[in-house]
GROMACS .gro file of C-alpha atoms in nm:
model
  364
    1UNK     CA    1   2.924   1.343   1.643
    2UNK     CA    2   2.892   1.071   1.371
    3UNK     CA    3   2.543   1.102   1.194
    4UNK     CA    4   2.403   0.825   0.965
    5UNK     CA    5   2.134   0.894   0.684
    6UNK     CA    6   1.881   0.670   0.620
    7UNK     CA    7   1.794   0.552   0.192
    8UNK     CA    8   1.399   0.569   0.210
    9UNK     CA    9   1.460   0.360  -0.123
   10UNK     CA   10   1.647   0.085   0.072
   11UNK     CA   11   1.415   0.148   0.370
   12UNK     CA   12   1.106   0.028   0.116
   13UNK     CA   13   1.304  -0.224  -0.023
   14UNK     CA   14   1.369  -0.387   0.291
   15UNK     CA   15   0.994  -0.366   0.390
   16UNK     CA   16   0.883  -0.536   0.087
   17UNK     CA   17   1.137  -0.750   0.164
   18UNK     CA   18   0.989  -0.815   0.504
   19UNK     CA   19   0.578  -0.791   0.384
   20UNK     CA   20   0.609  -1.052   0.147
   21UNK     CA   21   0.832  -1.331   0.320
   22UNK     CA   22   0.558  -1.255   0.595
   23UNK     CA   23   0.256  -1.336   0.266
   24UNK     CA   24   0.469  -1.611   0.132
   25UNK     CA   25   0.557  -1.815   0.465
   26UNK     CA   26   0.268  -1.744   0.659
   27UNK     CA   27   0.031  -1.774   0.444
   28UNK     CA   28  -0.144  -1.398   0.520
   29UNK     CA   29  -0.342  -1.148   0.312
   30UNK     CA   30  -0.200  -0.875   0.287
   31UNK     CA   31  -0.373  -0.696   0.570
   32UNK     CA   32  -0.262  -0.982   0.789
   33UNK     CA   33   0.064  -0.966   0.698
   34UNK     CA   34   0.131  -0.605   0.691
   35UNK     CA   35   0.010  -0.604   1.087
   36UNK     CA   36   0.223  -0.874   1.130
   37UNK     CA   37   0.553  -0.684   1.031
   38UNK     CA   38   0.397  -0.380   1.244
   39UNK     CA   39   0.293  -0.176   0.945
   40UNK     CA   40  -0.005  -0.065   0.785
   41UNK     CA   41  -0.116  -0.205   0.483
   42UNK     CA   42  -0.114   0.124   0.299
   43UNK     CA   43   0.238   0.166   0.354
   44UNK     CA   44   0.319  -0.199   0.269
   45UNK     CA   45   0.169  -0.204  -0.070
   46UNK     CA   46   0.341   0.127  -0.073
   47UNK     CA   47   0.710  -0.030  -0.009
   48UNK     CA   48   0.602  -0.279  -0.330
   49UNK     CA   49   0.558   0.076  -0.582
   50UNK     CA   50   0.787  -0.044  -0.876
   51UNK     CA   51   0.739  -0.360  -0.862
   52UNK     CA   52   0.388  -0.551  -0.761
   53UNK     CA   53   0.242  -0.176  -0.740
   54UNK     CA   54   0.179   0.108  -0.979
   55UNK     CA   55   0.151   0.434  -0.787
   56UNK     CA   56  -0.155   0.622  -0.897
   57UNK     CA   57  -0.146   1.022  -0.980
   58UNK     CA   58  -0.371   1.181  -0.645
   59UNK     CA   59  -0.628   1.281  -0.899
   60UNK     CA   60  -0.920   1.022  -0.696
   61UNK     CA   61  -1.227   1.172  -0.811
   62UNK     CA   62  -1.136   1.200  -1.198
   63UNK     CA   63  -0.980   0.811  -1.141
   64UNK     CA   64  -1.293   0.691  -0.953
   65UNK     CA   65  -1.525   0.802  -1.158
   66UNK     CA   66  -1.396   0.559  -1.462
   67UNK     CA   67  -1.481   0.251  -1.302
   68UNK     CA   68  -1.810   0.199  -1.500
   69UNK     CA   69  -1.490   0.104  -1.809
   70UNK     CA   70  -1.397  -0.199  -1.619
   71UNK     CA   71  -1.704  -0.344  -1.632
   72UNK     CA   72  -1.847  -0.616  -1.385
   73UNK     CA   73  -1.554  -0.652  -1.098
   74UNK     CA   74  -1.559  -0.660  -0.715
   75UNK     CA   75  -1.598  -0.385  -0.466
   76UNK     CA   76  -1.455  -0.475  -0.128
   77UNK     CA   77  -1.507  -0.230   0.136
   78UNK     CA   78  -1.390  -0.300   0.505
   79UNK     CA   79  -1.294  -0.174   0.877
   80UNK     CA   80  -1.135  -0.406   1.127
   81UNK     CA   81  -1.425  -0.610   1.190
   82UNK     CA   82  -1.603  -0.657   0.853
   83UNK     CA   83  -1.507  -0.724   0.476
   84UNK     CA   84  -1.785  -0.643   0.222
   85UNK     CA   85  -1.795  -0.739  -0.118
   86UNK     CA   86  -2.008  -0.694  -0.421
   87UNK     CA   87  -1.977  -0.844  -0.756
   88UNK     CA   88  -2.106  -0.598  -1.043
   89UNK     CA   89  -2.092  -0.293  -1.254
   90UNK     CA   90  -2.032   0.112  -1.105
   91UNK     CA   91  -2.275   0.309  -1.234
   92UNK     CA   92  -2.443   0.632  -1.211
   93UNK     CA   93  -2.119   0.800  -1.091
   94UNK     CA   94  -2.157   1.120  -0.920
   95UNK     CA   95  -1.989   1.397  -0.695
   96UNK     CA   96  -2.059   1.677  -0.471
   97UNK     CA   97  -1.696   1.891  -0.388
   98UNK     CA   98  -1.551   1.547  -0.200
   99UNK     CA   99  -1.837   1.357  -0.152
  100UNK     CA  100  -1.941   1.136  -0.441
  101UNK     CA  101  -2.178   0.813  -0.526
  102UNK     CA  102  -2.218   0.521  -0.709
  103UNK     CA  103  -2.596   0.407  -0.731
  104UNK     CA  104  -2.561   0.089  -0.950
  105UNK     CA  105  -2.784  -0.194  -0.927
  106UNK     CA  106  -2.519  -0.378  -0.733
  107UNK     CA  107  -2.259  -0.153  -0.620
  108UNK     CA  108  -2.363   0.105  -0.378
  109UNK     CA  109  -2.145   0.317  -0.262
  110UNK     CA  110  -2.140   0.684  -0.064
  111UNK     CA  111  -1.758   0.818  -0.118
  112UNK     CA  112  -1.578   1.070   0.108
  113UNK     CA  113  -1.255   1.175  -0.093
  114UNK     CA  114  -1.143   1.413   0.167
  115UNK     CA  115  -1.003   1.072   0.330
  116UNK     CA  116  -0.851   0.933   0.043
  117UNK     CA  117  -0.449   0.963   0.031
  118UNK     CA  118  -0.293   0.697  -0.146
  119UNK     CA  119  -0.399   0.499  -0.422
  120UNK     CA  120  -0.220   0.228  -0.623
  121UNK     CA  121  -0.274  -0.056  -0.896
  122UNK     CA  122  -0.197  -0.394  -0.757
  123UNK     CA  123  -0.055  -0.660  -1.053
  124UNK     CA  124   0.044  -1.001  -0.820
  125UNK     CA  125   0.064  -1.324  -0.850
  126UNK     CA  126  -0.211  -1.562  -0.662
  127UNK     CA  127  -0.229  -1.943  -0.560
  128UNK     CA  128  -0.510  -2.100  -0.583
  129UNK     CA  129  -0.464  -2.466  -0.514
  130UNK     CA  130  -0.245  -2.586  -0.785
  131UNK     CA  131  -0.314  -2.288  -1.039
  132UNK     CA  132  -0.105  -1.930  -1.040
  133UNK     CA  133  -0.306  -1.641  -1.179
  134UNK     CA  134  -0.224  -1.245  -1.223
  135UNK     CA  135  -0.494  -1.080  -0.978
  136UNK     CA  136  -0.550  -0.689  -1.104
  137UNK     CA  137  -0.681  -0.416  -0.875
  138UNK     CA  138  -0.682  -0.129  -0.775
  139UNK     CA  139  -0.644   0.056  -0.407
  140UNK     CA  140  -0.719   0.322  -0.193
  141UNK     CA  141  -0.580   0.431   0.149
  142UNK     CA  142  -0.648   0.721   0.364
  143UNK     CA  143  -0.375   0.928   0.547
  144UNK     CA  144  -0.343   0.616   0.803
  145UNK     CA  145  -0.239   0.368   0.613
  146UNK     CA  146  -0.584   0.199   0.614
  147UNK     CA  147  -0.791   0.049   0.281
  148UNK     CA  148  -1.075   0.256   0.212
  149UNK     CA  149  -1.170   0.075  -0.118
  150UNK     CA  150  -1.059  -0.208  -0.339
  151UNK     CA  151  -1.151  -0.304  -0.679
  152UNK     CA  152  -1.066  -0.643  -0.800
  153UNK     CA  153  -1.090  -0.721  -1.146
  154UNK     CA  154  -1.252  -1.092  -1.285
  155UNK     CA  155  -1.124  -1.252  -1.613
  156UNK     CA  156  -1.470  -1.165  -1.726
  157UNK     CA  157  -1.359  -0.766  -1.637
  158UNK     CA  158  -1.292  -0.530  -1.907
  159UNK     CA  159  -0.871  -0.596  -1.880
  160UNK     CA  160  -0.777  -0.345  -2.152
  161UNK     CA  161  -0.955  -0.028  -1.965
  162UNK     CA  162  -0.794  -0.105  -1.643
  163UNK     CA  163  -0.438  -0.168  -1.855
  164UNK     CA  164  -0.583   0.205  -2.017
  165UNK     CA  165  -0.678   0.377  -1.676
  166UNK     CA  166  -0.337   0.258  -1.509
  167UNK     CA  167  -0.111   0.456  -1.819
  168UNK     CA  168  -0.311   0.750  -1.832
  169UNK     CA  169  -0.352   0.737  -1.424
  170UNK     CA  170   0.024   0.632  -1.373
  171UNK     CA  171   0.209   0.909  -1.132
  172UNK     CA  172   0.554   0.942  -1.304
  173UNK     CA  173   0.713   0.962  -0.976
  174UNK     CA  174   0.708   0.533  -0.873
  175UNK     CA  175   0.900   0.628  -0.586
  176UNK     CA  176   0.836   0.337  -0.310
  177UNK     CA  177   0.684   0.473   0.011
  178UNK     CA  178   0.401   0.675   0.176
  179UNK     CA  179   0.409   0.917   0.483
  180UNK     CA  180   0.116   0.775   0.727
  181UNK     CA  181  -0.034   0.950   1.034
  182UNK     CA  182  -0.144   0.760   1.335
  183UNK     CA  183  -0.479   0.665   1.373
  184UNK     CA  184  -0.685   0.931   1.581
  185UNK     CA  185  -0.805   0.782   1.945
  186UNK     CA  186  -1.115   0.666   2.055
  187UNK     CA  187  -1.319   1.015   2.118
  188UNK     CA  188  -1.408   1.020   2.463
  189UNK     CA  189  -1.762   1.108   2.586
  190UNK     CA  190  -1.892   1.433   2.736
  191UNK     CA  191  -2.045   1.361   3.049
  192UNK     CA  192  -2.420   1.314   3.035
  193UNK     CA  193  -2.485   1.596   3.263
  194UNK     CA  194  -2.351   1.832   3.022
  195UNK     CA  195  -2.524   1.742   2.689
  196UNK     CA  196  -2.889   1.880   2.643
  197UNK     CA  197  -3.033   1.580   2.651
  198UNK     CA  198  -3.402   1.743   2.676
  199UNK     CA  199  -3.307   1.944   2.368
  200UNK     CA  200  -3.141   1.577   2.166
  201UNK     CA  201  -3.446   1.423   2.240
  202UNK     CA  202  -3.634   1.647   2.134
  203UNK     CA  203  -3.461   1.712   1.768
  204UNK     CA  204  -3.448   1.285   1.760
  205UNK     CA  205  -3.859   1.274   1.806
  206UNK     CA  206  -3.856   1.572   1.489
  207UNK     CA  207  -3.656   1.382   1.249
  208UNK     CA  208  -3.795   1.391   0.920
  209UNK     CA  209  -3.507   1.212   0.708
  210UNK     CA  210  -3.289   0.937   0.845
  211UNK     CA  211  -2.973   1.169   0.669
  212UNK     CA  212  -3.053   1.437   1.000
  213UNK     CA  213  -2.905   1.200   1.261
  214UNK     CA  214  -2.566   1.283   1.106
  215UNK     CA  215  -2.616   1.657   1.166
  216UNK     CA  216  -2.800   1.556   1.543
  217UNK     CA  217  -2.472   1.406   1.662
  218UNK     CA  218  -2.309   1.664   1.574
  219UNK     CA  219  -2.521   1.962   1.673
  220UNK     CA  220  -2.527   1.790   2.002
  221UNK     CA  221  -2.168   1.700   2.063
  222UNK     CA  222  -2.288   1.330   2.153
  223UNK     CA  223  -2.102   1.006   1.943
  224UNK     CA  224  -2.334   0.758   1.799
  225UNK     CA  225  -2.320   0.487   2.109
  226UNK     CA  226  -2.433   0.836   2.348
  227UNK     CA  227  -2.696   0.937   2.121
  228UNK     CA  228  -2.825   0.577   2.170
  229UNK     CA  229  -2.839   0.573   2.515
  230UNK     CA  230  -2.997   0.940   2.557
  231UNK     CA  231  -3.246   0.920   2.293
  232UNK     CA  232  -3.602   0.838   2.339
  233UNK     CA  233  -3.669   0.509   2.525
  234UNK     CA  234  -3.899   0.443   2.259
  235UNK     CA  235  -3.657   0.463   1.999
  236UNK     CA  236  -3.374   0.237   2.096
  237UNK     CA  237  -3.335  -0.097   2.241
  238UNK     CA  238  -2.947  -0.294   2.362
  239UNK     CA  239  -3.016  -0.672   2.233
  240UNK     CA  240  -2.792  -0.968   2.295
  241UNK     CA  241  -2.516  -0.922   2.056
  242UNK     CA  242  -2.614  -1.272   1.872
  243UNK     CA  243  -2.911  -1.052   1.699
  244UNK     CA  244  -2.722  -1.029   1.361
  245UNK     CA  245  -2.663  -1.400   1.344
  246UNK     CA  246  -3.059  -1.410   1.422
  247UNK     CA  247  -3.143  -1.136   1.164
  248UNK     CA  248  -2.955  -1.298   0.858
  249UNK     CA  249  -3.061  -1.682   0.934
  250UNK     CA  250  -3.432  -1.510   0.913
  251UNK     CA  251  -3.345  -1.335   0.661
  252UNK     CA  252  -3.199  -1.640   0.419
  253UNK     CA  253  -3.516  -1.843   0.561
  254UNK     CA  254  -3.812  -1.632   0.463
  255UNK     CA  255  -3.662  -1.463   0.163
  256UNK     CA  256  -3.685  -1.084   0.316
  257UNK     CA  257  -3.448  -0.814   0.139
  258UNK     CA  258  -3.200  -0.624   0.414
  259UNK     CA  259  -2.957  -0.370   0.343
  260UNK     CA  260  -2.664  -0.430   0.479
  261UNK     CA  261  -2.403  -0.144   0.548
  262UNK     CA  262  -2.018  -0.152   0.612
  263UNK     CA  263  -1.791   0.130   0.599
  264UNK     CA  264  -1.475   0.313   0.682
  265UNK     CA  265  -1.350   0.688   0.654
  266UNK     CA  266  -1.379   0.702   0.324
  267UNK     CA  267  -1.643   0.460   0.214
  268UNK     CA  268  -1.944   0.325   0.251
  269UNK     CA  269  -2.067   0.017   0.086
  270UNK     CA  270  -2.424  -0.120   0.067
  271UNK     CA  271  -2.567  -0.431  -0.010
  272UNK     CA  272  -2.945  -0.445  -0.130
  273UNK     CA  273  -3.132  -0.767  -0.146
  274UNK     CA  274  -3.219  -1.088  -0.018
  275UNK     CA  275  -2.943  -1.343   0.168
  276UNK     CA  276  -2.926  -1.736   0.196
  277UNK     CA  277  -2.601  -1.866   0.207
  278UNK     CA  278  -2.476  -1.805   0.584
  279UNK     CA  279  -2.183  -1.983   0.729
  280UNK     CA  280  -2.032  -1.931   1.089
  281UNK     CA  281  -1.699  -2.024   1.056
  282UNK     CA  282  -1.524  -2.028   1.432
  283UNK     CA  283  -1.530  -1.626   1.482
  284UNK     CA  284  -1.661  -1.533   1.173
  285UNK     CA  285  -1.978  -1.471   1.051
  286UNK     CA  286  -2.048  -1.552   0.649
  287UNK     CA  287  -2.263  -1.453   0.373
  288UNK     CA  288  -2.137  -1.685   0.094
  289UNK     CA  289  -2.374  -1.606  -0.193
  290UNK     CA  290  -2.359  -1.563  -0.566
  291UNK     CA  291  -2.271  -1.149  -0.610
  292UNK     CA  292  -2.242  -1.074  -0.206
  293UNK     CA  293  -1.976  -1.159   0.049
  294UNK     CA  294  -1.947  -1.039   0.415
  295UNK     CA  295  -1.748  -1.174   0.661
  296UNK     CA  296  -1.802  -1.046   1.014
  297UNK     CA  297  -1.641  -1.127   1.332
  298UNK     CA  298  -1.897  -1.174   1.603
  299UNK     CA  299  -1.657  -1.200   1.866
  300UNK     CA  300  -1.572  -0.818   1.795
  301UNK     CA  301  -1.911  -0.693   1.861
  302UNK     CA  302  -1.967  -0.505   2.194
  303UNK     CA  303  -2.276  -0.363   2.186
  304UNK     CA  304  -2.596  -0.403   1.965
  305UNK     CA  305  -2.910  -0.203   1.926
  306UNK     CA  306  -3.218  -0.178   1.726
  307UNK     CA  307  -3.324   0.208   1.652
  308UNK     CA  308  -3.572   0.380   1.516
  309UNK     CA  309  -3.556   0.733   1.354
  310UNK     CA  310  -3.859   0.911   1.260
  311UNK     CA  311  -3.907   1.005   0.883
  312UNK     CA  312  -4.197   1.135   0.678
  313UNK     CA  313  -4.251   0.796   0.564
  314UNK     CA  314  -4.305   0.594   0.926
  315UNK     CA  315  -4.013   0.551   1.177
  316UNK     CA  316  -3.711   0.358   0.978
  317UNK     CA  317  -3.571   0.088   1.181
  318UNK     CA  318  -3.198  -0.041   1.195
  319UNK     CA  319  -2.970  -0.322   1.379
  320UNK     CA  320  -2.667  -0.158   1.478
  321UNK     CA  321  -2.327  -0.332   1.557
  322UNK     CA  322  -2.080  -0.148   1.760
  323UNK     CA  323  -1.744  -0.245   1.847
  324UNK     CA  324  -1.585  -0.203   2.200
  325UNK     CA  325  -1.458   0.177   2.124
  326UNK     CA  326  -1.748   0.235   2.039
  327UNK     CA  327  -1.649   0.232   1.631
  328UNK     CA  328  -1.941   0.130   1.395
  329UNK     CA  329  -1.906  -0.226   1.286
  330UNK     CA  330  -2.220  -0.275   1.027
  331UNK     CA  331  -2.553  -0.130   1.021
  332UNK     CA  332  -2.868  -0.347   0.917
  333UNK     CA  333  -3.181  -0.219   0.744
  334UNK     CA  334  -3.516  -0.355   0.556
  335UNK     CA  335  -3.485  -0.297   0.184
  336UNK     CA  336  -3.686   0.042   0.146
  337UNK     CA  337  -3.694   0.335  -0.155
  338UNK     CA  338  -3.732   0.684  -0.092
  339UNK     CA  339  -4.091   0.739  -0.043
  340UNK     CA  340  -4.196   0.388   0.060
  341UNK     CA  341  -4.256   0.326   0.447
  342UNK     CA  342  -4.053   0.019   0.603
  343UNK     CA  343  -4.133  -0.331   0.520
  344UNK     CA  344  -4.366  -0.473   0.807
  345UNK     CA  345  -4.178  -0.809   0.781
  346UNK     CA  346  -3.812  -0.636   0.859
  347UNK     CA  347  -3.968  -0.431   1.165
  348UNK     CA  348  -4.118  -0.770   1.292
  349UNK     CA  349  -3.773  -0.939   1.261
  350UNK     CA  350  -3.617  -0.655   1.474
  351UNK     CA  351  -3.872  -0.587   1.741
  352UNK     CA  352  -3.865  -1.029   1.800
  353UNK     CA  353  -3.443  -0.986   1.907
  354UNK     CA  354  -3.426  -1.098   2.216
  355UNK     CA  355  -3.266  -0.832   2.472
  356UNK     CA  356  -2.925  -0.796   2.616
  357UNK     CA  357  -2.822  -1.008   2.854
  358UNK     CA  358  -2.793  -0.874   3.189
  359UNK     CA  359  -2.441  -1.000   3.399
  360UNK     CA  360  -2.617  -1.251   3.617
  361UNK     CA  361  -2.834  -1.407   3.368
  362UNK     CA  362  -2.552  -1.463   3.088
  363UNK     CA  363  -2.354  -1.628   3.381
  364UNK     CA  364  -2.633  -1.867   3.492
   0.00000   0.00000   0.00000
């Protein structure tokens, strides 16, 4: 029986090969185009290790912490629906075992490293209009092939720390190629019947810190779109799924401060502060201003809901965006400290969202 062996190094080559005539003559991202070849975008940037990419040593804690040497950059943080990103310095870096922080001023992130798998620095070239630049970053993939984090440096950025970070980072293995998993499915509900829902609602109605929901869900077996629909009535309302739209043009028009939170497996990235540049572009929703980017596709969202968790401070009220398996899209809050009870103005913007649409009325 005649057996062939495969050359992962001319496997790789041919992918980056493949992922860059898809950039080049289709004009993608790299996100875009990496999907288009039927890859993740982990293991595309991956295939590009030796030449566009610098494999980094696994050491993400020790390299993430260091950020606060580049100086101002950008944070992106995404999932499928949502790109967030923050202009500004990491600061007041932190970690627990594998969870971590970064409380800065503008970039505010919590950090699971447990996810984190791959990790690269990105040198390529960029077109914009007539003028080619070097764009610099850095990356950060979990076991699926999916960005957790990016950093992007500007020319204002501190270039000779990254050039630093990248040598002393640098795996001396640059062997093109990562191992991905597949992406977990969907988790399936438990019936109704068999969750204590007397008991859930019981522990939702004794919340004393927002932070407990995380352990409710999973004391109770129940995913986050359950827990909404067996929690109090007086805690949770469905609204029509243009409420973010609604939230952010009141938002940009009376000057009130949101939070706005977007996250992955490993990440999640926060935005504190007013908004006032928003921009619907055909299935995308923008925030365009100064320091803060999001772009979120409406058509994605499935479900929305405004909830309210109890706290020793006054209930805490969010908009929630969910996506149709049930996957967390964004999360909306009022700009609030530790200690400080909700902003009256947010909680009037939320309770005013109009309600879902039932079948019959969004078809008359």
């Amino acid at each position: 029986m005649l057996t062939t062996t495969r050359n992962p190094q001319s496997d790789a080559q041919q992918l980056r090969a493949q992922f860059l005539a898809a950039k080049r003559d289709r004009t993608l991202r790299n996100r875009d185009a990496a999907a288009a070849i039927g890859v993740s975008e982990g293991e595309a940037l991956a295939a590009c290790v030796g030449a566009e990419a610098i494999r980094l040593l696994p050491d993400f804690i020790d390299i993430f912490e260091e950020m606060p040497r580049l100086g101002a950059v950008m944070a992106l943080t995404r999932n499928d629906n949502v790109v967030h990103e923050k202009d500004g310095l990491y600061e007041k870096m932190s970690h627990n075992g594998q969870v971590g922080l970064a409380l800065g001023e503008a970039i505010d992130l919590r950090i699971f490293y447990k996810q984190w798998h791959f990790g690269c620095a990105v040198i390529e070239e960029i077109t914009r209009g007539t003028e080619t630049s070097l764009q610099k970053s850095l990356q950060f993939y979990d076991l699926h092939g999916e960005a957790v984090h990016k950093v992007f440096l500007r020319e204002h950025s501190n270039h000779a720390a990254f050039d630093e970070l990248v040598a002393r980072w640098r795996d001396p293995q640059q062997l093109p190629g990562i191992a991905v998993e597949p992406a977990p499915p969907a988790v399936i509900d438990k019936n109704d019947a068999d969750i204590d829902g007397d008991g859930f609602r019981s522990a939702w109605r004794n919340m004393t810190d927002t932070h407990q929901f995380f352990g409710l869900l999973r004391d109770f077996g129940v995913s986050r779109i359950q827990a909404l629909r067996l929690a109090p009535p007086q805690f949770v309302r469905r609204v029509d799924n243009g409420a973010v739209r609604l939230i952010l043009d009141q938002a940009a028009a009376s000057g009130l401060p949101i939070m706005v939170f977007v996250g992955n497996r490993g990440m999640i990235q926060i935005h504190s502060g007013p908004v006032s540049n928003i921009k619907p572009m055909g299935p995308w929703l923008n925030v365009l201003d100064p320091g803060f980017n999001l772009h979120l596709r409406e058509d994605k969202i499935a479900s929305s809901w405004v909830v309210s968790k109890p706290t020793s401070d006054g209930e805490v009220t969010s908009l929630e965006l969910f996506d149709a398996d049930g996957g967390t899209i964004a999360m909306l809050f009022g700009v609030r400290k530790p200690g400080q009870p909700e902003l009256p103005a947010w909680r009037a913007a939320v309770m005013s969202l109009p309600p879902q649409q039932t079948e019959a009325e969004a078809q008359a």
